[in-house]
Coordinates of C-alpha atoms in Angstrom, one line a residue:
Chain A
M1 CA -13.8 38.3 -9.1
R2 CA -15.4 35.8 -6.8
I3 CA -17.4 32.8 -7.3
V4 CA -20.6 33.0 -5.3
E5 CA -21.2 30.1 -3.0
R6 CA -24.7 28.7 -2.8
E7 CA -24.6 27.8 0.8
P8 CA -27.6 25.6 1.2
E9 CA -26.8 23.5 -1.8
E10 CA -23.2 23.1 -0.7
R11 CA -24.2 22.1 2.8
A12 CA -26.5 19.5 1.4
L13 CA -23.7 18.1 -0.8
I14 CA -21.4 17.9 2.2
E15 CA -24.0 16.1 4.3
A16 CA -24.6 13.7 1.4
A17 CA -20.9 13.0 1.1
Q18 CA -20.6 12.4 4.8
N19 CA -23.4 9.8 4.7
Q20 CA -22.3 8.4 1.3
P21 CA -18.7 9.0 0.4
A22 CA -19.3 8.3 -3.3
R23 CA -21.2 11.6 -3.3
F24 CA -17.9 13.3 -2.7
A25 CA -17.5 13.4 -6.5
E26 CA -19.8 16.4 -6.6
L27 CA -17.7 18.4 -4.1
Y28 CA -14.6 17.4 -6.0
E29 CA -16.0 18.7 -9.3
Q30 CA -17.0 22.0 -7.6
N31 CA -13.7 22.6 -6.0
F32 CA -11.1 21.0 -8.1
D33 CA -10.2 24.1 -10.2
R34 CA -9.6 26.3 -7.2
I35 CA -7.5 23.8 -5.3
Y36 CA -5.5 23.1 -8.4
A37 CA -5.1 26.8 -9.1
F38 CA -4.0 27.3 -5.5
F39 CA -1.0 25.0 -6.1
A40 CA -0.4 26.0 -9.7
R41 CA 0.6 29.5 -8.5
R42 CA 3.0 28.1 -5.9
V43 CA 4.9 25.3 -7.6
S44 CA 6.9 25.2 -10.7
T45 CA 5.6 22.2 -12.6
R46 CA 2.2 20.8 -13.5
D47 CA 3.1 17.4 -12.0
E48 CA 3.8 19.0 -8.7
A49 CA 0.5 20.9 -8.7
Q50 CA -1.4 17.7 -9.7
D51 CA 0.3 15.6 -7.0
L52 CA -0.5 18.1 -4.3
T53 CA -4.0 18.5 -5.5
A54 CA -4.5 14.8 -5.4
E55 CA -3.2 14.7 -1.9
V56 CA -5.6 17.4 -0.7
F57 CA -8.7 15.6 -2.1
H58 CA -7.6 12.2 -0.7
Q59 CA -7.2 13.8 2.7
A60 CA -10.5 15.6 2.4
L61 CA -12.3 12.4 1.4
A62 CA -10.8 10.5 4.2
S63 CA -11.8 13.2 6.7
I64 CA -15.1 14.3 5.3
R65 CA -17.0 12.8 8.2
N66 CA -15.0 14.9 10.6
F67 CA -16.1 18.1 8.8
R68 CA -18.4 20.3 10.9
W69 CA -20.4 23.0 9.1
Q70 CA -19.5 26.4 10.6
G71 CA -20.9 28.6 7.9
A72 CA -17.6 29.0 6.0
P73 CA -17.6 27.7 2.4
F74 CA -16.3 24.1 1.9
V75 CA -13.4 25.4 -0.2
S76 CA -12.0 27.1 2.9
W77 CA -11.7 23.8 4.6
L78 CA -10.0 22.5 1.5
Y79 CA -7.7 25.5 1.4
G80 CA -6.7 24.7 4.9
I81 CA -5.7 21.2 4.0
A82 CA -4.0 22.6 0.9
A83 CA -1.9 25.0 3.0
H84 CA -0.8 22.1 5.2
V85 CA 0.0 19.9 2.3
L86 CA 2.0 22.8 0.6
A87 CA 3.9 23.5 3.8
K88 CA 4.8 19.9 4.2
H89 CA 5.8 19.8 0.5
W90 CA 8.1 22.7 1.0
R91 CA 9.6 21.3 4.1
S92 CA 10.3 18.1 2.3
L93 CA 12.3 20.1 -0.2
G94 CA 14.3 21.7 2.6
G95 CA 14.8 25.3 3.6
D96 CA 12.3 28.0 4.4
V97 CA 8.7 27.9 3.5
P98 CA 7.8 30.9 1.4
V99 CA 4.7 32.7 2.5
D100 CA 1.6 31.9 0.4
E101 CA 0.7 34.3 -2.3
M102 CA -2.6 33.7 -0.7
H103 CA -1.4 36.2 1.9
L104 CA -1.0 38.9 -0.7
P105 CA -3.8 41.2 -1.7
G106 CA -5.6 40.2 -4.8
S107 CA -4.3 36.7 -4.8
R108 CA -7.7 35.2 -4.3
D109 CA -8.9 37.0 -7.4
E110 CA -6.0 35.5 -9.3
I111 CA -7.1 32.1 -8.3
E112 CA -10.6 32.8 -9.3
Q113 CA -9.3 34.0 -12.7
S114 CA -7.4 30.7 -13.1
V115 CA -10.6 28.9 -12.2
L116 CA -12.6 31.0 -14.6
L117 CA -10.0 30.5 -17.4
G118 CA -10.3 26.7 -17.0
R119 CA -14.0 26.9 -17.3
L120 CA -13.9 29.3 -20.3
V121 CA -11.6 26.9 -22.1
D122 CA -14.3 24.3 -21.9
G123 CA -16.6 26.8 -23.7
L124 CA -14.3 27.4 -26.6
P125 CA -15.0 26.0 -30.1
P126 CA -13.7 22.4 -30.1
N127 CA -10.9 22.9 -32.6
Q128 CA -9.5 25.9 -30.7
R129 CA -9.8 24.1 -27.3
T130 CA -8.1 21.0 -28.7
V131 CA -5.2 23.1 -30.1
L132 CA -4.7 25.1 -26.8
I133 CA -4.8 22.0 -24.7
R134 CA -2.4 20.1 -26.8
R135 CA -0.1 23.1 -27.1
F136 CA 0.0 24.2 -23.5
V137 CA -1.2 21.4 -21.4
E138 CA 0.3 18.5 -23.3
Q139 CA 3.3 20.7 -24.3
K140 CA 3.2 19.6 -28.0
S141 CA 4.8 21.4 -30.9
I142 CA 2.8 23.0 -33.6
R143 CA 4.1 20.4 -36.0
E144 CA 3.0 17.5 -33.8
I145 CA -0.5 19.0 -33.4
A146 CA -0.7 19.7 -37.1
Q147 CA 0.1 16.1 -37.9
E148 CA -2.3 14.8 -35.3
L149 CA -5.2 16.9 -36.6
G150 CA -4.4 16.6 -40.2
R151 CA -4.1 20.4 -40.6
S152 CA -1.4 22.7 -41.9
E153 CA 1.0 24.3 -39.3
G154 CA -0.3 27.7 -40.4
A155 CA -3.9 26.6 -39.7
V156 CA -2.9 25.4 -36.2
K157 CA -1.2 28.7 -35.4
Q158 CA -4.3 30.5 -36.5
L159 CA -6.4 28.3 -34.2
Q160 CA -4.0 29.0 -31.4
L161 CA -4.3 32.7 -32.0
R162 CA -8.1 32.7 -32.2
G163 CA -8.4 30.6 -29.1
L164 CA -6.2 32.9 -27.0
E165 CA -8.0 36.0 -28.4
N166 CA -11.4 34.4 -27.5
L167 CA -10.3 33.8 -24.0
R168 CA -8.8 37.3 -23.7
D169 CA -12.1 38.8 -24.8
K170 CA -14.2 36.7 -22.4
L171 CA -11.9 37.7 -19.6
G172 CA -12.4 41.3 -20.5
R173 CA -8.7 41.9 -21.3
K174 CA -9.1 43.9 -24.4
P175 CA -5.8 44.9 -26.0
Chain B
M1 CA 0.0 43.2 -38.9
I2 CA -2.0 40.7 -40.9
R3 CA -3.4 37.7 -39.1
E4 CA -0.9 35.2 -40.5
E5 CA 2.0 37.3 -39.3
L6 CA 0.4 37.8 -35.9
A7 CA -0.2 34.1 -35.5
E8 CA 3.4 33.4 -36.5
R9 CA 4.8 36.0 -34.2
L10 CA 2.7 34.7 -31.3
D11 CA 4.0 31.2 -31.8
Q12 CA 7.6 32.4 -32.0
E13 CA 7.1 34.3 -28.7
I14 CA 5.6 31.2 -27.0
D15 CA 8.5 29.1 -28.2
G16 CA 11.0 31.7 -27.1
I17 CA 9.6 32.0 -23.6
R18 CA 9.5 28.2 -23.3
A19 CA 13.2 28.2 -24.2
G20 CA 13.9 30.8 -21.4
A21 CA 14.1 33.9 -23.5
D22 CA 12.7 37.2 -22.3
P23 CA 9.4 38.2 -23.9
S24 CA 9.7 40.9 -26.5
A25 CA 6.1 40.9 -27.5
S26 CA 4.2 43.9 -28.6
L27 CA 1.5 45.3 -26.5
E28 CA -1.0 43.6 -28.7
L29 CA 0.5 40.2 -28.0
R30 CA 1.3 40.6 -24.4
P31 CA -2.2 39.8 -23.0
L32 CA -2.2 36.7 -25.1
L33 CA 1.1 35.6 -23.9
E34 CA 0.0 36.1 -20.3
L35 CA -2.9 33.8 -21.0
A36 CA -0.6 31.3 -22.6
A37 CA 1.5 31.4 -19.5
T38 CA -1.5 30.6 -17.3
F39 CA -2.3 27.8 -19.7
T40 CA 1.0 26.1 -19.2
M41 CA -0.1 25.3 -15.7
L42 CA -3.7 24.2 -16.4
P43 CA -4.3 20.6 -15.2
D44 CA -4.3 17.8 -17.6
P45 CA -7.9 16.8 -18.2
E46 CA -6.9 13.2 -18.1
F47 CA -5.4 13.7 -14.6
R48 CA -8.6 15.3 -13.5
R49 CA -10.6 12.3 -14.6
Q50 CA -8.2 9.8 -13.2
L51 CA -8.2 11.5 -9.8
K52 CA -12.0 11.5 -9.8
A53 CA -12.0 7.8 -10.5
E54 CA -9.4 7.1 -7.8
L55 CA -11.4 9.1 -5.3
H56 CA -14.6 7.2 -6.2
E57 CA -12.8 3.9 -5.7
H58 CA -11.6 5.0 -2.3
A59 CA -15.0 6.3 -1.4
E60 CA -16.5 2.9 -2.3
S61 CA -14.0 1.1 -0.1
A62 CA -14.7 3.5 2.7
R63 CA -18.3 2.8 2.3
F64 CA -17.7 -0.9 2.8
S65 CA -15.3 -0.5 5.7
G66 CA -17.7 2.0 7.3
T67 CA -14.9 4.2 8.5
G68 CA -14.1 7.8 8.3
E69 CA -10.7 7.5 9.5
T70 CA -8.3 10.4 9.0
P71 CA -5.1 9.4 7.3
L72 CA -1.8 10.0 9.0
G73 CA -3.6 10.9 12.2
I74 CA -4.3 14.4 10.9
D75 CA -7.6 15.9 12.0
P76 CA -8.5 18.3 9.2
T77 CA -10.8 20.2 11.5
D78 CA -7.5 21.7 12.8
F79 CA -7.1 23.2 9.4
M80 CA -10.2 25.2 9.9
A81 CA -8.2 27.7 11.8
V82 CA -6.1 28.3 8.8
G83 CA -8.7 28.1 6.1
R84 CA -11.8 29.4 8.0
T85 CA -11.6 33.0 7.1
F86 CA -10.6 32.7 3.5
G87 CA -12.7 35.1 1.6
D88 CA -12.9 37.6 4.4
S89 CA -9.4 38.9 4.5
A90 CA -6.2 39.3 2.5
D91 CA -4.3 37.6 5.4
D92 CA -6.5 34.5 5.5
F93 CA -3.7 32.0 5.7
R94 CA -1.2 33.9 7.7
P95 CA -0.6 32.6 11.2
E96 CA -0.9 35.5 13.4
G97 CA 2.3 36.8 15.0
Q98 CA 4.4 34.2 13.2
V99 CA 5.2 36.0 10.0
E100 CA 8.7 37.1 9.5
Q101 CA 9.7 39.8 7.1
G102 CA 12.0 38.6 4.4
Q103 CA 12.6 38.2 0.7
V104 CA 11.3 35.3 -1.2
E105 CA 11.3 35.2 -5.0
R106 CA 8.0 34.2 -6.3
R107 CA 7.8 31.8 -9.2
P108 CA 7.4 33.7 -12.4
A109 CA 4.6 32.6 -14.6
L110 CA 7.0 31.9 -17.4
P111 CA 10.8 32.1 -17.2
G112 CA 11.9 35.6 -17.0
W113 CA 8.5 37.0 -16.0
A114 CA 7.6 38.2 -12.5
R115 CA 3.9 37.8 -11.7
S116 CA 3.6 40.6 -9.3
D117 CA 5.5 43.4 -7.7
G118 CA 3.5 43.1 -4.5
D119 CA 4.6 42.6 -0.9
R120 CA 7.0 39.7 -0.3
R121 CA 7.4 37.8 2.9
S122 CA 8.5 34.5 4.2
V123 CA 7.5 32.2 7.0
R124 CA 9.7 29.6 8.4
A125 CA 8.6 26.0 8.2
G126 CA 7.9 25.8 11.9
A127 CA 5.7 28.8 11.9
I128 CA 3.2 27.2 9.6
A129 CA 3.5 23.9 11.4
G130 CA 2.7 25.8 14.6
A131 CA -0.3 27.5 13.0
L132 CA -1.7 24.1 12.1
S133 CA -1.9 23.1 15.7
V134 CA -4.2 25.9 16.8
P135 CA -7.7 25.1 18.0
S136 CA -10.3 24.4 15.3
L137 CA -13.6 26.1 14.8
A138 CA -15.3 22.8 15.3
H139 CA -13.6 22.3 18.7
N140 CA -12.8 25.3 20.7
E141 CA -10.0 23.6 22.5
L142 CA -7.1 21.5 21.7
S143 CA -7.6 17.8 22.0
P144 CA -5.3 14.9 21.5
L145 CA -8.1 12.7 20.3
P146 CA -9.8 12.8 16.9
A147 CA -13.0 14.6 16.6
D148 CA -14.9 11.4 16.2
P149 CA -14.2 8.9 19.0
R150 CA -15.0 6.1 16.5
S151 CA -12.0 7.1 14.5
L152 CA -9.8 6.3 17.5
L153 CA -11.3 2.9 17.9
V154 CA -11.1 2.1 14.3
S155 CA -7.5 3.3 14.2
F156 CA -6.5 1.2 17.2
V157 CA -8.1 -1.9 15.8
S158 CA -6.7 -1.5 12.3
H159 CA -3.2 -0.8 13.7
A160 CA -3.4 -3.8 16.0
A161 CA -4.5 -6.0 13.1
L162 CA -1.6 -4.7 11.0
V163 CA 0.9 -5.4 13.7
A164 CA -0.6 -8.9 14.1
L165 CA -0.2 -9.5 10.4
I166 CA 3.4 -8.4 10.4
V167 CA 4.2 -10.5 13.4
S168 CA 2.6 -13.5 11.9
G169 CA 4.8 -13.1 8.9
I170 CA 2.0 -12.6 6.4
L171 CA 3.2 -9.2 5.4
A172 CA 6.8 -9.4 6.4
G173 CA 8.9 -10.2 3.4
H174 CA 8.7 -13.9 3.0
R175 CA 5.6 -15.9 3.2
T176 CA 6.1 -19.6 3.4
V177 CA 3.5 -22.2 2.4
L178 CA 3.6 -25.8 3.1
K179 CA 2.3 -27.8 0.1
P180 CA 1.7 -31.5 0.1
N181 CA 3.0 -33.4 -2.9
S182 CA 0.3 -33.9 -5.4
S183 CA 1.2 -37.6 -5.8
P184 CA -1.1 -40.0 -3.9
S185 CA 0.0 -41.1 -0.5
E186 CA 2.0 -44.3 -0.4
L187 CA 4.4 -46.2 1.8
T188 CA 7.7 -46.1 0.0
Y189 CA 9.9 -47.9 2.6
V190 CA 12.8 -45.7 1.7
A191 CA 15.3 -45.3 4.5
L192 CA 15.6 -41.7 5.7
P193 CA 19.0 -40.2 4.9
I194 CA 19.9 -39.5 8.5
G195 CA 22.9 -41.7 8.7
E196 CA 23.4 -45.4 8.4
T197 CA 24.0 -45.9 12.0
A198 CA 20.9 -44.3 13.2
P199 CA 17.9 -46.6 13.8
H200 CA 15.2 -46.1 11.2
G201 CA 12.9 -49.0 11.6
G202 CA 9.8 -49.8 13.4
G203 CA 9.2 -52.4 16.1
S204 CA 6.8 -54.8 17.5
G205 CA 6.6 -57.7 19.8
G206 CA 4.0 -59.6 21.7
E207 CA 3.5 -63.0 23.3
R208 CA 1.4 -64.7 20.7
N209 CA -1.8 -63.7 22.4
T210 CA -5.0 -64.2 20.5
I211 CA -6.1 -60.7 21.4
R212 CA -4.5 -57.7 19.8
A213 CA -2.3 -55.5 22.0
S214 CA -4.1 -53.1 24.3
R215 CA -4.4 -49.5 23.3
G216 CA -1.9 -47.1 24.8
T217 CA 1.2 -45.3 24.1
P218 CA 4.8 -46.5 23.6
P219 CA 7.5 -45.7 26.2
K220 CA 10.1 -43.1 25.5
F221 CA 12.8 -43.6 23.0
N222 CA 16.4 -44.2 24.0
D223 CA 19.6 -45.1 22.3
Q224 CA 19.7 -48.3 24.4
Q225 CA 16.9 -50.5 25.4
L226 CA 17.3 -51.9 28.9
A227 CA 13.8 -53.2 29.3
P228 CA 11.2 -53.8 26.6
P229 CA 7.7 -52.4 27.1
V230 CA 5.1 -54.9 28.3
I231 CA 1.5 -54.5 29.3
V232 CA 1.0 -57.7 31.0
V233 CA 3.9 -58.3 33.5
H234 CA 4.6 -61.9 34.2
S235 CA 7.5 -61.4 36.6
P236 CA 6.5 -58.6 39.0
T237 CA 9.2 -59.5 41.5
A238 CA 12.1 -58.5 39.3
R239 CA 15.0 -57.3 41.4
L240 CA 15.9 -54.4 39.3
Q241 CA 13.2 -52.0 38.3
V242 CA 14.1 -50.3 35.0
N243 CA 11.8 -48.1 33.0
S244 CA 11.0 -49.6 29.7
T245 CA 12.1 -47.8 26.6
V246 CA 12.0 -48.4 22.9
L247 CA 15.0 -48.1 20.6
G248 CA 15.3 -44.8 18.8
P249 CA 16.6 -41.3 18.9
P250 CA 15.8 -39.7 22.3
D251 CA 14.6 -36.6 20.5
L252 CA 11.9 -38.5 18.8
K253 CA 8.8 -37.8 20.7
L254 CA 5.6 -39.7 20.7
P255 CA 2.4 -39.2 22.7
Q256 CA 2.9 -40.3 26.3
S257 CA 0.4 -41.6 28.9
N258 CA 0.3 -43.8 32.0
Q259 CA -0.9 -46.7 29.9
L260 CA 1.6 -48.5 27.7
G261 CA 0.2 -49.9 24.6
E262 CA -0.2 -49.7 20.9
L263 CA -1.5 -46.4 19.5
L264 CA -4.9 -46.6 18.0
S265 CA -5.4 -50.3 18.8
P266 CA -9.1 -51.2 18.9
N267 CA -8.6 -53.2 22.1
L268 CA -9.6 -50.7 24.7
T269 CA -10.4 -53.1 27.6
M270 CA -8.4 -56.4 27.6
P271 CA -4.8 -56.2 28.8
S272 CA -2.7 -57.9 26.2
N273 CA 0.8 -57.8 24.9
G274 CA -0.4 -58.6 21.4
T275 CA -0.3 -61.4 18.9
G276 CA 3.4 -61.0 18.0
S277 CA 6.4 -62.6 19.6
E278 CA 9.7 -61.9 21.4
G279 CA 8.5 -59.8 24.3
G280 CA 7.4 -56.4 23.1
I281 CA 3.9 -55.1 22.4
G282 CA 2.3 -55.7 19.0
S283 CA 1.6 -58.1 16.2
N284 CA 5.0 -58.9 14.8
R285 CA 8.5 -59.7 16.2
G286 CA 10.7 -57.8 18.5
T287 CA 10.9 -55.9 21.7
G288 CA 9.3 -52.7 20.5
V289 CA 5.7 -51.6 20.0
G290 CA 3.6 -51.8 16.8
I291 CA 3.4 -53.8 13.7
G292 CA 7.0 -53.8 12.5
I293 CA 10.1 -55.8 13.5
G294 CA 12.6 -54.9 16.2
A295 CA 12.9 -52.7 19.2
G296 CA 11.4 -49.5 17.8
V297 CA 7.8 -48.4 17.2
G298 CA 5.4 -48.7 14.4
T299 CA 6.1 -50.0 10.9
G300 CA 9.4 -51.1 9.5
S301 CA 12.3 -52.7 11.3
G302 CA 15.4 -52.1 13.2
G303 CA 14.4 -49.6 15.8
G304 CA 13.3 -46.0 15.7
C305 CA 9.9 -45.2 14.4
C306 CA 7.8 -45.4 11.5
T307 CA 10.0 -46.2 8.5
G308 CA 8.8 -45.0 5.2
I309 CA 8.2 -41.6 3.6
Y310 CA 4.6 -40.7 3.3
T311 CA 2.8 -38.0 1.5
P312 CA 0.1 -36.1 3.4
G313 CA -3.5 -37.1 2.7
N314 CA -5.3 -40.4 2.9
G315 CA -5.0 -40.5 6.7
I316 CA -1.5 -39.0 6.9
R317 CA -1.6 -35.7 8.8
P318 CA 0.8 -33.2 7.2
P319 CA 3.7 -31.7 9.1
R320 CA 3.4 -28.2 10.4
A321 CA 6.2 -25.7 10.7
L322 CA 6.9 -24.8 14.4
Y323 CA 10.0 -22.7 13.8
D324 CA 10.4 -21.1 10.5
P325 CA 13.0 -18.2 10.3
E326 CA 12.7 -16.1 7.2
P327 CA 15.4 -16.4 4.5
D328 CA 17.7 -13.5 3.8
Y329 CA 17.6 -11.7 0.5
S330 CA 20.6 -12.2 -1.7
E331 CA 22.4 -9.0 -2.6
E332 CA 22.3 -9.8 -6.2
A333 CA 18.5 -10.2 -6.2
R334 CA 18.0 -7.1 -4.0
K335 CA 20.0 -5.0 -6.5
V336 CA 17.7 -5.9 -9.4
K337 CA 14.6 -6.1 -7.2
L338 CA 13.9 -9.7 -8.1
Q339 CA 10.8 -11.0 -6.4
G340 CA 9.0 -14.3 -6.7
S341 CA 9.0 -17.7 -5.0
V342 CA 11.2 -20.7 -4.6
V343 CA 9.6 -24.1 -4.2
L344 CA 11.6 -26.6 -2.2
S345 CA 10.9 -30.3 -1.9
L346 CA 11.9 -31.9 1.4
V347 CA 11.3 -34.7 3.7
V348 CA 10.1 -33.9 7.2
D349 CA 11.3 -36.8 9.3
A350 CA 9.5 -38.3 12.2
T351 CA 11.5 -36.1 14.6
G352 CA 10.3 -33.0 12.7
H353 CA 13.6 -32.2 11.1
P354 CA 13.9 -31.2 7.4
R355 CA 15.9 -33.7 5.4
N356 CA 17.0 -33.9 1.8
V357 CA 16.0 -30.4 0.8
K358 CA 15.9 -29.9 -2.9
I359 CA 14.9 -27.2 -5.3
A360 CA 11.6 -28.0 -7.1
R361 CA 11.2 -24.5 -8.7
S362 CA 14.1 -22.2 -9.0
L363 CA 14.1 -18.4 -8.8
G364 CA 17.8 -17.8 -9.2
M365 CA 20.1 -14.9 -8.3
G366 CA 21.1 -16.7 -5.1
L367 CA 17.6 -16.8 -3.7
D368 CA 17.4 -20.6 -4.1
E369 CA 20.4 -21.0 -1.9
K370 CA 19.0 -18.5 0.6
A371 CA 15.7 -20.4 0.7
I372 CA 17.4 -23.8 1.3
E373 CA 19.7 -22.3 4.0
A374 CA 16.6 -21.0 5.9
V375 CA 14.4 -24.1 5.5
E376 CA 17.2 -26.4 6.7
K377 CA 16.9 -24.5 10.0
W378 CA 13.2 -25.1 10.3
K379 CA 11.6 -27.3 12.9
F380 CA 8.3 -29.1 12.3
T381 CA 5.7 -31.2 14.1
P382 CA 6.0 -34.3 12.1
G383 CA 3.4 -35.8 9.9
M384 CA 1.3 -38.4 11.7
K385 CA -0.1 -41.8 10.6
E386 CA -2.4 -43.7 12.9
G387 CA -1.0 -41.7 15.8
Y388 CA 2.6 -42.4 14.9
P389 CA 4.9 -39.7 13.6
V390 CA 6.0 -40.5 10.2
A391 CA 8.3 -39.0 7.6
T392 CA 6.5 -37.0 5.0
R393 CA 7.6 -35.5 1.8
V394 CA 6.3 -32.0 1.3
E395 CA 7.0 -28.9 -0.7
V396 CA 7.6 -25.5 0.8
E397 CA 7.0 -22.4 -1.1
V398 CA 9.2 -19.5 0.0
N399 CA 8.1 -16.1 -1.3
F400 CA 10.6 -13.3 -1.7
H401 CA 9.1 -9.8 -1.7
L402 CA 10.6 -6.4 -1.4
Y403 CA 8.4 -3.9 0.4

């Protein structure tokens, strides 16, 4: 699976951000999911992935004026920064730097699957989305979610099931 | 399996996996658990919003500073060599010729799960670091300079400014601020606490002339006065020529010139020893210079200069710190990371030395003592009144910060 780049639009966005850094927000929105997914597959905690993602975008913003359009998608440039940030992160932890899963066949598709999943979550019915985010992103228990939503635990479990099934179907992973 | 049972079973599996148990799900649940595993690493939406806001803030500040400086001296165009071909090849990020074969366990999606059975390799840290130094697509050759020459200039200027700030003490740990007392300036006629034997008065003199003493500067101070200062010399054939002095501590410095006289006198033209008496220069009594009594200079009596403690303002120029070593941090305060400021009240005497240093606002944990210890070593240019150095009472704020 690959997200098709719309080159002229992206190039215009880059030039806009180079002239007016506040426009960087659009590039951020377009590329956040993929950069985050890049790290999420390579570190063990969400906090680590978020910290490294933040580092990449800060570096990218600070250097956007140095970017020269060479025909490659903007995200390639971001992946380059991400690879550097990740290598530095691993070095700071000591020991060898494991090779990127990015080197392995199919890894790009896995990233795009993660990106797609994030976007599909946004398209879920609000109650299912809320339950999944609180359960998996915020790491809350079924009981806590039930109390917060004023629903029974059984109802929350049902929403959790339906939400995951919905996503499975949208991703084409039929049982 | 009915829906309720399926939902319950799914939740139990999720809890079990979180606790580190191996998944035992049926084929029906396995795809859902894989999704759940992916979910555990999805970003927090709040983080995403916060990062966007943070970037926006930085973008705004960059807009005002007008720089596109690369942080940490990294030129991301160098990354292009690493990231350029992503999308074209499975080996996009592999530095050519620098990959070593090895075994690296890949992080399972959830404890106990392996994500893939694919090829496994490892690269030493230096290999990737080396790969990042290869030429960029934007520049086909290595260059020690950033892509944009303006970045170099901006970097140089900003670093120079930072160094200047640190050297000036603004950023370096303890900032000190001289604060005048808020009370109005007044002459207090309180003797300075520098020892009873030391002269601490002013001086004057004159020959009962009707014209005020000529404008000029007093002679140097000395512990003994061999010859009083005079402007109009009535015995030019004296056998022993001795330089005139005024009585006072030798380290007490006043402005010097070739013209003896009274500082700030309105008489700029007519030579006169002044309206006073007993042989000096001035309008009172003594062998000194000024409006006091004695062999010293200025107001007061008994020698020395400029008795009285003034507060800056109303014609009193405040003292200025010339040498102000930073205080040390006390161990106690450092351990608990105590920060803040100590305000000290002190008198800067006419020689520029701090006297009678007291705590006006305490911070505690040994920092008060450290502040006093440091400020007692300071050296000032004294406060000035009508051209004469005077003792002034000031407050010094000593800031303690841990960076």
